[in-house]
Short mmCIF file of C-alpha atoms in Angstrom, two decimals:
data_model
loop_
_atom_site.label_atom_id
_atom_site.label_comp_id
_atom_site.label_asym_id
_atom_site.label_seq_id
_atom_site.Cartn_x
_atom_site.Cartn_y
_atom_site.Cartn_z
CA UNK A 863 62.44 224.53 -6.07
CA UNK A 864 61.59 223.37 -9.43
CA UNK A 865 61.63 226.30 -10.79
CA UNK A 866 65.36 227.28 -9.24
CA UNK A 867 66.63 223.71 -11.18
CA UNK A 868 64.81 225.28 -15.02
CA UNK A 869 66.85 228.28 -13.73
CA UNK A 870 69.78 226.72 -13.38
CA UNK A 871 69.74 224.48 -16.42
CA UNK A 872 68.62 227.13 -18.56
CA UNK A 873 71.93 229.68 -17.25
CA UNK A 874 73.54 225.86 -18.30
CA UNK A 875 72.50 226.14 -21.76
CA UNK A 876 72.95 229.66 -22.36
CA UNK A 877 76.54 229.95 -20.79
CA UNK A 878 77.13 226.75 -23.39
CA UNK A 879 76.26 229.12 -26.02
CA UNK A 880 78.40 232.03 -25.03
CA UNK A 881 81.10 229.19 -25.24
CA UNK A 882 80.33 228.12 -28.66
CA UNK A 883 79.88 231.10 -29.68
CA UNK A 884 83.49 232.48 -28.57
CA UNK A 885 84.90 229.55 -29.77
CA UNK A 886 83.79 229.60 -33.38
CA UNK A 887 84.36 233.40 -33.58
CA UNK A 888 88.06 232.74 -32.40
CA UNK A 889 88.83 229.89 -35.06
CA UNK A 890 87.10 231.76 -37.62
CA UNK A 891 88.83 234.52 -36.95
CA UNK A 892 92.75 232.67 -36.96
CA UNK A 893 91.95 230.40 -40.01
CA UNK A 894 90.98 233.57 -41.98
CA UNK A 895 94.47 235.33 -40.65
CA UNK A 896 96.20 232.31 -41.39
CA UNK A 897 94.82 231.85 -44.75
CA UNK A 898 95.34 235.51 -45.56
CA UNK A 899 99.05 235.36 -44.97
CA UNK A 900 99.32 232.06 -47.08
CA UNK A 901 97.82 233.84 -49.77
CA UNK A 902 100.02 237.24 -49.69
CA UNK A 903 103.17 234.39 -49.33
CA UNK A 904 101.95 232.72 -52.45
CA UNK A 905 100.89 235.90 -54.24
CA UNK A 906 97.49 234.64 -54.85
CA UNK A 907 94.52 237.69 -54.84
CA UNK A 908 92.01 237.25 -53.10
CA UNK A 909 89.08 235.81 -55.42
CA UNK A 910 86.13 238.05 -53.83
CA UNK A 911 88.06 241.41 -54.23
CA UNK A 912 88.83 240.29 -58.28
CA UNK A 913 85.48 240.14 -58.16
CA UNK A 914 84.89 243.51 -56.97
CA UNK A 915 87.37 244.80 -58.84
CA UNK A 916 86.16 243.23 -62.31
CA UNK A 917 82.65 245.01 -61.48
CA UNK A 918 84.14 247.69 -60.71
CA UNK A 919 86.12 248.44 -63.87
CA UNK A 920 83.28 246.93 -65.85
CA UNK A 921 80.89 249.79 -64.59
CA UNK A 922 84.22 252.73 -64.69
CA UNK A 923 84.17 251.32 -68.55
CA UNK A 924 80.33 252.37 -69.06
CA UNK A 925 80.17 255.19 -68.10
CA UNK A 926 83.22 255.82 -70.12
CA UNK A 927 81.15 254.78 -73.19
CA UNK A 928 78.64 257.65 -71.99
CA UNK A 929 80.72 259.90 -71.88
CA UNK A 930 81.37 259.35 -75.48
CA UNK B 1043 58.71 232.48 -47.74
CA UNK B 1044 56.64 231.91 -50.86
CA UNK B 1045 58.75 229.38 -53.07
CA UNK B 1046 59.16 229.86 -57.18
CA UNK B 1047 58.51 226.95 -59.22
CA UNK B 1048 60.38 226.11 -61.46
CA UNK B 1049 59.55 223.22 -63.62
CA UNK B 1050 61.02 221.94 -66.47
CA UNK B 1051 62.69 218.67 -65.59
CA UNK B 1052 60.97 215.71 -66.37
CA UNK B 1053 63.02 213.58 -64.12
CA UNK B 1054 64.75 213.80 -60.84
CA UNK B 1055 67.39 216.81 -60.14
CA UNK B 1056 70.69 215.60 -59.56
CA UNK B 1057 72.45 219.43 -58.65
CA UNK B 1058 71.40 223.10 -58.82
CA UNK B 1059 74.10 225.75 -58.87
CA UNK B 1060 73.31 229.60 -58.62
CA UNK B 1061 75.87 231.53 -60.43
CA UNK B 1062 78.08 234.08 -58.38
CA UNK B 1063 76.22 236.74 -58.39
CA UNK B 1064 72.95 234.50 -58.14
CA UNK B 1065 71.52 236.10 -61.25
CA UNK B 1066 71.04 232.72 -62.77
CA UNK B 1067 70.29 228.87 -61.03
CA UNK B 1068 71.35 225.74 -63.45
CA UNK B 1069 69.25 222.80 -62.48
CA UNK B 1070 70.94 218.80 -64.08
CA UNK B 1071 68.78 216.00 -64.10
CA UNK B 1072 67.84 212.39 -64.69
CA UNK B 1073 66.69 213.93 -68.09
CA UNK B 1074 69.82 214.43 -69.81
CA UNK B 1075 68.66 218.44 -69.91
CA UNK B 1076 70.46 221.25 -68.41
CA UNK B 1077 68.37 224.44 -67.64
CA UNK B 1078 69.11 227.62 -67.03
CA UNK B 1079 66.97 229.81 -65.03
CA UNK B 1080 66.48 233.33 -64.03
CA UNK B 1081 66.34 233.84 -60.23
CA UNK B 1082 64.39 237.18 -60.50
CA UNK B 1083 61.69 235.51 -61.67
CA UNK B 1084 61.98 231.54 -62.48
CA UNK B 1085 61.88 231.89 -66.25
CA UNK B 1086 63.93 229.81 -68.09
CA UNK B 1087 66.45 231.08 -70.22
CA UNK B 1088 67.36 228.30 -72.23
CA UNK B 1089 68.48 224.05 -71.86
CA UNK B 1090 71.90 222.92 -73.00
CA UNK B 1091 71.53 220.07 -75.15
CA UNK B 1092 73.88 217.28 -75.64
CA UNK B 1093 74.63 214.51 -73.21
CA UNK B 1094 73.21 211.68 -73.67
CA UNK B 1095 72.28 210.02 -70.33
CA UNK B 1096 71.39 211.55 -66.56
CA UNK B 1097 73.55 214.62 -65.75
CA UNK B 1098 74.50 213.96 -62.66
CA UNK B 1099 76.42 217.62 -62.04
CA UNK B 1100 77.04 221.02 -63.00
CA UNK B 1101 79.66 223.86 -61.58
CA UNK B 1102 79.80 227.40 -63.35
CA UNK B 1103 83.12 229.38 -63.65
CA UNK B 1104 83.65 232.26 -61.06
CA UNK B 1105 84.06 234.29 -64.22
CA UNK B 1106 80.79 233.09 -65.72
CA UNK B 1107 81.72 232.74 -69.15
CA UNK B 1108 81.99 228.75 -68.60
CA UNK B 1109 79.50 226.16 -67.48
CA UNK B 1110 80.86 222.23 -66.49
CA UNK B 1111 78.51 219.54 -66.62
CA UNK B 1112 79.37 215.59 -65.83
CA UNK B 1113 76.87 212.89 -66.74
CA UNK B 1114 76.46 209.28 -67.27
CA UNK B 1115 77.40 209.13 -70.43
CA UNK B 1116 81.31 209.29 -69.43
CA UNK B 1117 81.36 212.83 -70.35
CA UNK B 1118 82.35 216.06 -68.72
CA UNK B 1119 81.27 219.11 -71.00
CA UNK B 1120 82.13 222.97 -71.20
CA UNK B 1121 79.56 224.93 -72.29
CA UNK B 1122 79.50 228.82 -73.37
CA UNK B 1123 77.05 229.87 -70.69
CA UNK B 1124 76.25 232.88 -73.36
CA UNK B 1125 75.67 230.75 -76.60
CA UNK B 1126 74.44 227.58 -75.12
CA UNK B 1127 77.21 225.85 -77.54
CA UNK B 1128 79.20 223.28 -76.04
CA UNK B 1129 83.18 224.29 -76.51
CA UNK B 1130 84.32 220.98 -75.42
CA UNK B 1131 83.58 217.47 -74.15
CA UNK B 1132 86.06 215.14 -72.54
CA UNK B 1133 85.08 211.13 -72.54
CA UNK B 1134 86.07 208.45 -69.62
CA UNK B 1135 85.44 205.21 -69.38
CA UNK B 1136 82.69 205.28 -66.37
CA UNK B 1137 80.04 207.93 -65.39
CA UNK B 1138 81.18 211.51 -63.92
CA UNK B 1139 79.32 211.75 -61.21
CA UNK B 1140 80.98 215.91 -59.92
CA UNK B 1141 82.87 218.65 -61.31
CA UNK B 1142 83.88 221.86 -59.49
CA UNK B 1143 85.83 224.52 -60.63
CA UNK B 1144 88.77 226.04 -58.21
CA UNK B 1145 88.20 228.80 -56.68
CA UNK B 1146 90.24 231.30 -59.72
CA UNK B 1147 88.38 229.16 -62.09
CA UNK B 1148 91.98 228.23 -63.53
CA UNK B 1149 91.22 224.30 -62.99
CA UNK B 1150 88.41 221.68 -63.13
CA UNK B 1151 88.36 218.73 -61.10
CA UNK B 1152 85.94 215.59 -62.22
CA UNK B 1153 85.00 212.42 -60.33
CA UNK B 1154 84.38 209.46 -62.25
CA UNK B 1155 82.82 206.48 -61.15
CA UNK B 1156 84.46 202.90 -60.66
CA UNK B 1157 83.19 200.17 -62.46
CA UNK B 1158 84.46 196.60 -63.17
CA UNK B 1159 88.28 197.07 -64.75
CA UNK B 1160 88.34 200.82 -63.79
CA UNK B 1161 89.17 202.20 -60.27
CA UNK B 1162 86.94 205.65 -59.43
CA UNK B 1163 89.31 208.41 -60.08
CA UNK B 1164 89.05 212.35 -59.72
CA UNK B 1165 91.19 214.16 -62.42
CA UNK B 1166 92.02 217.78 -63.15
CA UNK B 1167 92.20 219.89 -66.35
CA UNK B 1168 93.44 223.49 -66.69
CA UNK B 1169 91.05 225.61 -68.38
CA UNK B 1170 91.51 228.44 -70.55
CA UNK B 1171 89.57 231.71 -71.34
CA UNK B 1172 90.98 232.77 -74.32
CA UNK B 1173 88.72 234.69 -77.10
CA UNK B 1174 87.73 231.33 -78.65
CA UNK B 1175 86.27 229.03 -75.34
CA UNK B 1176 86.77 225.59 -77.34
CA UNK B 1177 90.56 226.12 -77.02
CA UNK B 1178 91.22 224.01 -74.72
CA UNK B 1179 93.48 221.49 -73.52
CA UNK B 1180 92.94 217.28 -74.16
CA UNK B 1181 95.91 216.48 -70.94
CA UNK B 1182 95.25 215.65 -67.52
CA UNK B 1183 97.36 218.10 -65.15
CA UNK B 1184 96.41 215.30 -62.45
CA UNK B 1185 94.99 212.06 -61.78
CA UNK B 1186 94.23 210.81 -58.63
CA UNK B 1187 92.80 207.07 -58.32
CA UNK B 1188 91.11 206.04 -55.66
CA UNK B 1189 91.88 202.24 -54.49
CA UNK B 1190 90.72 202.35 -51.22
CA UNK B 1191 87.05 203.56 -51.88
CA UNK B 1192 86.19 205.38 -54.23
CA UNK B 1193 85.20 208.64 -54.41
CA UNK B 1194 81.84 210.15 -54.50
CA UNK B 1195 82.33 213.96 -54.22
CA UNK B 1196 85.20 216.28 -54.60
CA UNK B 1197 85.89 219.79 -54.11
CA UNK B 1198 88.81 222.60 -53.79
CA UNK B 1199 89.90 224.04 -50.64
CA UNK B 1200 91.04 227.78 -50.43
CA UNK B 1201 93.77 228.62 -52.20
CA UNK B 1202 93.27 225.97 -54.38
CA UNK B 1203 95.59 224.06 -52.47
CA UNK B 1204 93.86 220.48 -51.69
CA UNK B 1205 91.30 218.33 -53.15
CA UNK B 1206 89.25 217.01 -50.62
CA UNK B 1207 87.13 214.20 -51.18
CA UNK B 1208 83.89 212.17 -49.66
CA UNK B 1209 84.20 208.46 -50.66
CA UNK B 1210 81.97 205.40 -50.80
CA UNK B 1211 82.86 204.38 -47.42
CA UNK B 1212 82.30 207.69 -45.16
CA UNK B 1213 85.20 208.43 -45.37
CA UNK B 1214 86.90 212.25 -46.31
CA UNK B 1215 90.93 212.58 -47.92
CA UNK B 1216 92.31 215.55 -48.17
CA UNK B 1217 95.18 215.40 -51.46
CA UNK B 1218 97.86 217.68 -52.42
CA UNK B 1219 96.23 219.40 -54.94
CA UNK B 1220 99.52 219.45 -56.94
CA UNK B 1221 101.16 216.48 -56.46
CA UNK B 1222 97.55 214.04 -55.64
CA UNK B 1223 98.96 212.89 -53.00
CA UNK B 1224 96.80 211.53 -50.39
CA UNK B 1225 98.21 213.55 -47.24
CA UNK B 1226 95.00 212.90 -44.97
CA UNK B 1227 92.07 210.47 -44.24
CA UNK B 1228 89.51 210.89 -41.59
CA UNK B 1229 86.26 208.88 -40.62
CA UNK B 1230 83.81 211.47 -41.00
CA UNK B 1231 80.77 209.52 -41.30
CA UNK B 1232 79.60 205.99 -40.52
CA UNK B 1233 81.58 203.41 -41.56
CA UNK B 1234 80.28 202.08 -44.84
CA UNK B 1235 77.71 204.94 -45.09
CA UNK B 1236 78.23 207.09 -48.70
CA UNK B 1237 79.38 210.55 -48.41
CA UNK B 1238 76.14 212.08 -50.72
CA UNK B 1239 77.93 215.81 -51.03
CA UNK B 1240 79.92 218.19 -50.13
CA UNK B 1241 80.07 221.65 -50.17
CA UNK B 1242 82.68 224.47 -49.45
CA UNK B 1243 82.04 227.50 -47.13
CA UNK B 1244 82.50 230.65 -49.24
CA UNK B 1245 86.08 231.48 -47.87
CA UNK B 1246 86.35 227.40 -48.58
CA UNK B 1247 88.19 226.67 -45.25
CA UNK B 1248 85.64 224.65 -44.15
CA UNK B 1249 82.50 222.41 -45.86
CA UNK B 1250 79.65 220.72 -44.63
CA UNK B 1251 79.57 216.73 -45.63
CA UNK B 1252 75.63 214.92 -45.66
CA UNK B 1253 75.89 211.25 -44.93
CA UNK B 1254 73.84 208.15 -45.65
CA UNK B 1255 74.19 207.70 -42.05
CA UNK B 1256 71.46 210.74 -41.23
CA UNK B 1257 74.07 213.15 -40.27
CA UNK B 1258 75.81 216.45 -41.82
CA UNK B 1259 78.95 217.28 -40.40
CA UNK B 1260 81.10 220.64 -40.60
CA UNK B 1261 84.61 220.10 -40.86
CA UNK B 1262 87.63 221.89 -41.67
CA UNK B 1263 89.78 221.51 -44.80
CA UNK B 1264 93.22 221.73 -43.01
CA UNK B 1265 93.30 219.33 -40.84
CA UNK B 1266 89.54 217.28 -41.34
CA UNK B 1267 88.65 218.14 -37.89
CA UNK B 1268 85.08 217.54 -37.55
CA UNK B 1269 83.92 221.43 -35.71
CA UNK B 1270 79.71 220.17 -35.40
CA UNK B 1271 77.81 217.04 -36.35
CA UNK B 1272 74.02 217.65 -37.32
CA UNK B 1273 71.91 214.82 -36.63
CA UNK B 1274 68.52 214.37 -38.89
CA UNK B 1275 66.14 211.07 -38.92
CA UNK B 1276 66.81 210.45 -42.48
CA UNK B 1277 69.33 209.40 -44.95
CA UNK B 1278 70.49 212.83 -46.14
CA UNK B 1279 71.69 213.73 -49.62
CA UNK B 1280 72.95 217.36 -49.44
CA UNK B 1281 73.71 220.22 -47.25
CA UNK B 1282 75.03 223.22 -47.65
CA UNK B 1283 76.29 226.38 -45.27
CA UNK B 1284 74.76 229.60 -45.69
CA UNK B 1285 76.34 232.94 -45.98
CA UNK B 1286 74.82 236.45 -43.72
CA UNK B 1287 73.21 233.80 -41.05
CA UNK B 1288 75.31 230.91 -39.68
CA UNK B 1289 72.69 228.04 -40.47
CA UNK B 1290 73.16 225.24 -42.72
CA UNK B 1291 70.13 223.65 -44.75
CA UNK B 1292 69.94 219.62 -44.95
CA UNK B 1293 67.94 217.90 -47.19
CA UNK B 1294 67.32 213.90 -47.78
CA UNK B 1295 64.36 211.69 -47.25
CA UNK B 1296 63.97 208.06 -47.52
CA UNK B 1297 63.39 206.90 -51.00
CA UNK B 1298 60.07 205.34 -51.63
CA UNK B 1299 61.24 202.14 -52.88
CA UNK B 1300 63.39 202.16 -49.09
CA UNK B 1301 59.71 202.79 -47.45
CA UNK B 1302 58.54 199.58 -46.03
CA UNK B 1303 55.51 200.93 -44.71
CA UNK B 1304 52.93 203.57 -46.58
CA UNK B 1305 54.34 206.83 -45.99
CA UNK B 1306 52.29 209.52 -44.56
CA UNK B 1307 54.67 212.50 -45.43
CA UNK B 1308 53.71 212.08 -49.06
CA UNK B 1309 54.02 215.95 -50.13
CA UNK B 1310 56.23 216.85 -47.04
CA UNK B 1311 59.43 216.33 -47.74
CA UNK B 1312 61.31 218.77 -46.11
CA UNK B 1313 64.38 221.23 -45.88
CA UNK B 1314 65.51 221.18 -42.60
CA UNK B 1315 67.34 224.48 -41.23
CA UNK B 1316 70.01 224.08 -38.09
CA UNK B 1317 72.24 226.59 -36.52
CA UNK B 1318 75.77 226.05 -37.41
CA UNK B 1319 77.44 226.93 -34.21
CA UNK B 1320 74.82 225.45 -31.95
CA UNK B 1321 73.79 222.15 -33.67
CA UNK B 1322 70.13 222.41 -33.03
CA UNK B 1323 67.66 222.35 -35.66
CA UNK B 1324 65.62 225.43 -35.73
CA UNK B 1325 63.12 225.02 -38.79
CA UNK B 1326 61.47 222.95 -41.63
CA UNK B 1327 60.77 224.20 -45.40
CA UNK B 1328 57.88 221.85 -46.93
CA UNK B 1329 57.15 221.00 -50.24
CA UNK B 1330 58.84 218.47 -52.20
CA UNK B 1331 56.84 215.18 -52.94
CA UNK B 1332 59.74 213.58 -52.43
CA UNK B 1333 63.18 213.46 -51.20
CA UNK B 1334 65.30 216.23 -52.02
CA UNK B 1335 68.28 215.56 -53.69
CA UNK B 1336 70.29 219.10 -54.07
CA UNK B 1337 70.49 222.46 -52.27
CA UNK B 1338 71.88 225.67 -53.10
CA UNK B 1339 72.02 228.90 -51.15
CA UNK B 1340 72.32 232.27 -53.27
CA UNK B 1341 76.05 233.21 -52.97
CA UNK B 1342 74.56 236.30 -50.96
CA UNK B 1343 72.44 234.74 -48.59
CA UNK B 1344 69.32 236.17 -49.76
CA UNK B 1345 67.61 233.06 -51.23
CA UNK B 1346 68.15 228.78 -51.46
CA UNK B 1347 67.04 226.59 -53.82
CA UNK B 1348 66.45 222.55 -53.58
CA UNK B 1349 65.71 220.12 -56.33
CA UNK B 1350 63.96 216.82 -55.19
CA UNK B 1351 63.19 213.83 -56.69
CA UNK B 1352 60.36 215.06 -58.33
CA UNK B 1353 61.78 216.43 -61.20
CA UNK B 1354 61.02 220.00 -59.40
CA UNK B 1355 63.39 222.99 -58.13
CA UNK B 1356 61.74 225.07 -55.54
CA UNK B 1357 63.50 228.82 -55.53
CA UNK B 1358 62.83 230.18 -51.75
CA UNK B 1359 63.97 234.03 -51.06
CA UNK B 1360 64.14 234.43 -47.39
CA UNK B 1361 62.27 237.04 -45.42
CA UNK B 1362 62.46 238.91 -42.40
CA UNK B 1363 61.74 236.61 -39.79
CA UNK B 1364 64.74 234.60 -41.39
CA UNK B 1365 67.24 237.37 -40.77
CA UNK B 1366 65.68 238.65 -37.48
CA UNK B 1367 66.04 235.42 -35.98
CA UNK B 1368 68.78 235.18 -33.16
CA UNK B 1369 69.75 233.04 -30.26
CA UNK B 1370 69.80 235.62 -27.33
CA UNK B 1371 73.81 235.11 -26.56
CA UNK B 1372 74.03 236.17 -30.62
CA UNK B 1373 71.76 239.31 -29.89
CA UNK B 1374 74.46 239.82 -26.75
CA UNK B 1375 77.02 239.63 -29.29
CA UNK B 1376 75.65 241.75 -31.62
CA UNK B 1377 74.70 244.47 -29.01
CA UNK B 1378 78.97 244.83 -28.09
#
């Protein structure tokens, strides 16, 4: 019988999780939607893919100096 | 997870910052030094020179040409993170005790202390990149004062679009970036228990607070909704979210003047690791001889860094068992 109540508070705990889980995956997933249209509204780039894009021209421009 | 150590402080760190692509860690101190370090392998590359009392923060542009530093002796400074020269220093009448860049790098926000005659304040200054760094401007494209309590930490939301700040009190204000005005004020921590820092997820919609009051708290720029409280047994003094894994890293300790009784943790002063979504804490990182003061996690989740209140920064890169570790509803998850 003890052992049937650890069961059942354990399946507690773990269906908790699954909740909190779902949860925070669902507002992360609207606040970075919502943000994302703010941004394309305001014209604002996105600072992580000027970042890519700076190390990406940055690298295009050494090998160009290779080349010569 | 064998640390680095890097020491070169002779006093207690005040904030570390790794640079975006965590090549390089600055450490501030009680010292009036700023250091620059390599993360690779925990050589220094060089100390800034100049201010003339504790530096009490530092912030590096996401363009890492620029380095902002804010110290007790009213100054904020720019420095050329290349030459080591400082382009430009800006005086107040108090202490700056944080700077942060925006997220574009296009503005710098300061806090300043209050003091007798002068309210605490956070102000803003656009910056410039131009071919010669010390062009810059002397105006104030904002100035917020803070009558209610003043503020202790500040920091930009996404889009650059509020300031939000921790204050003296507990309490967290979210202002109009643009205009300064305050649109929001929520009791985040304890009433009357100081809001030690604040840091911004990456995408910055959301930070992580530490309180005086033992707990961290997660909460979300928009609308200061507080999404998960961590609890800890002491007074904490920074926290910070890290990126790949959710956890978040605390770090505090009682000071030793606070200690009534002889401590027994002398040497064990700890970073203390909790999941993000679930609240519990799931590890300890020993070392410091005292309480920690500042943590940093490598902007690509592969390392963190604390400075303590013994004048040392310990560099930690995690390992496997870091990564590998997962509650079994995220290995579910992960499985779909």
């Amino acid at each position: 019988e003890d052992r049937y109540a650890v069961d059942i508070a354990n399946t507690a705990i773990v269906e908790e999780r699954r909740r909190l889980l779902e949860e925070w995956d669902a507002w992360v997933r609207m606040v970075k939607e919502d943000v994302k249209a703010e941004r394309e509204e305001l014209g604002i780039p996105d600072p992580k893919e000027e970042l890519e894009l700076q190390r990406i021209r940055s690298a295009a421009s050494e090998e160009e100096q290779v080349v010569e | 997870m064998r640390p680095v150590l890097l020491s070169g402080h002779e006093r207690s760190l005040n904030q570390i910052k790794y640079t975006p692509d965590g090549d390089l860690l600055f450490s501030v101190a009680k010292d009036k030094n700023v250091c620059a370090w390599f993360t690779s392998n925990g050589e220094r590359l060089g100390t800034y020179h100049g201010h003339q009392g504790a530096v009490w923060t530092v912030d590096v542009s996401p363009n890492t040409r620029l380095l902002a530093t804010g110290a007790a002796d009213n100054n904020v400074k720019l420095w050329n993170i290349k030459t080591g020269e400082c382009v430009k220093t800006w005086g107040f009448p108090t202490a700056v005790k944080r700077v942060e860049f925006s997220e574009d790098g296009t503005q710098l926000l300061a806090v300043t202390e209050k003091r007798m005659g002068y309210l605490g304040t956070i102000v803003v200054y656009d910056i410039r990149y131009g071919e010669d760094l010390s062009d810059q401007t002397d105006e104030q494209s904002l100035r917020i004062e803070c009558e209610r309590s003043k503020a202790t930490v500040a920091a930009w939301s996404y889009l650059s679009k509020y300031i939000i700040a921790g204050h003296e009190d507990g309490t967290v204000s979210q202002y109009d970036a643009k205009s300064g005005e305050l649109l929001l004020d929520a009791e985040v921590h304890d009433d009357g228990y100081q809001v030690n820092d604040l840091q911004m997820s990456q995408d910055r919609t959301y930070f992580i607070t530490a309180g005086k009051d033992k707990q961290a708290k997660l909460v979300t720029c928009r609308d200061l909704e507080i999404l998960k409280t961590y609890k800890a047994d002491t007074p904490l003094n920074t926290a910070a979210i890290t990126p790949k894994k959710d956890f978040v890293i605390l770090g505090g300790g009682q000071a030793a003047m606070d200690v009534t009784t002889t401590s027994a943790r002398q040497g064990k002063f700890e970073a203390r690791f909790y999941h993000k979504i679930f609240e519990d804490e799931i590890g300890r990182v020993r070392g410091h001889f005292g309480p920690l003061n500042t943590i940093a996690v490598h902007p690509q989740g592969t390392a963190y860094a604390s400075g303590g209140e013994d004048g040392y920064v310990r560099m930690h890169a995690f390992d496997k068992p870091y990564f590998d570790f997962m509650y079994e509803v995220e290995r579910e998850q992960a499985r779909r």
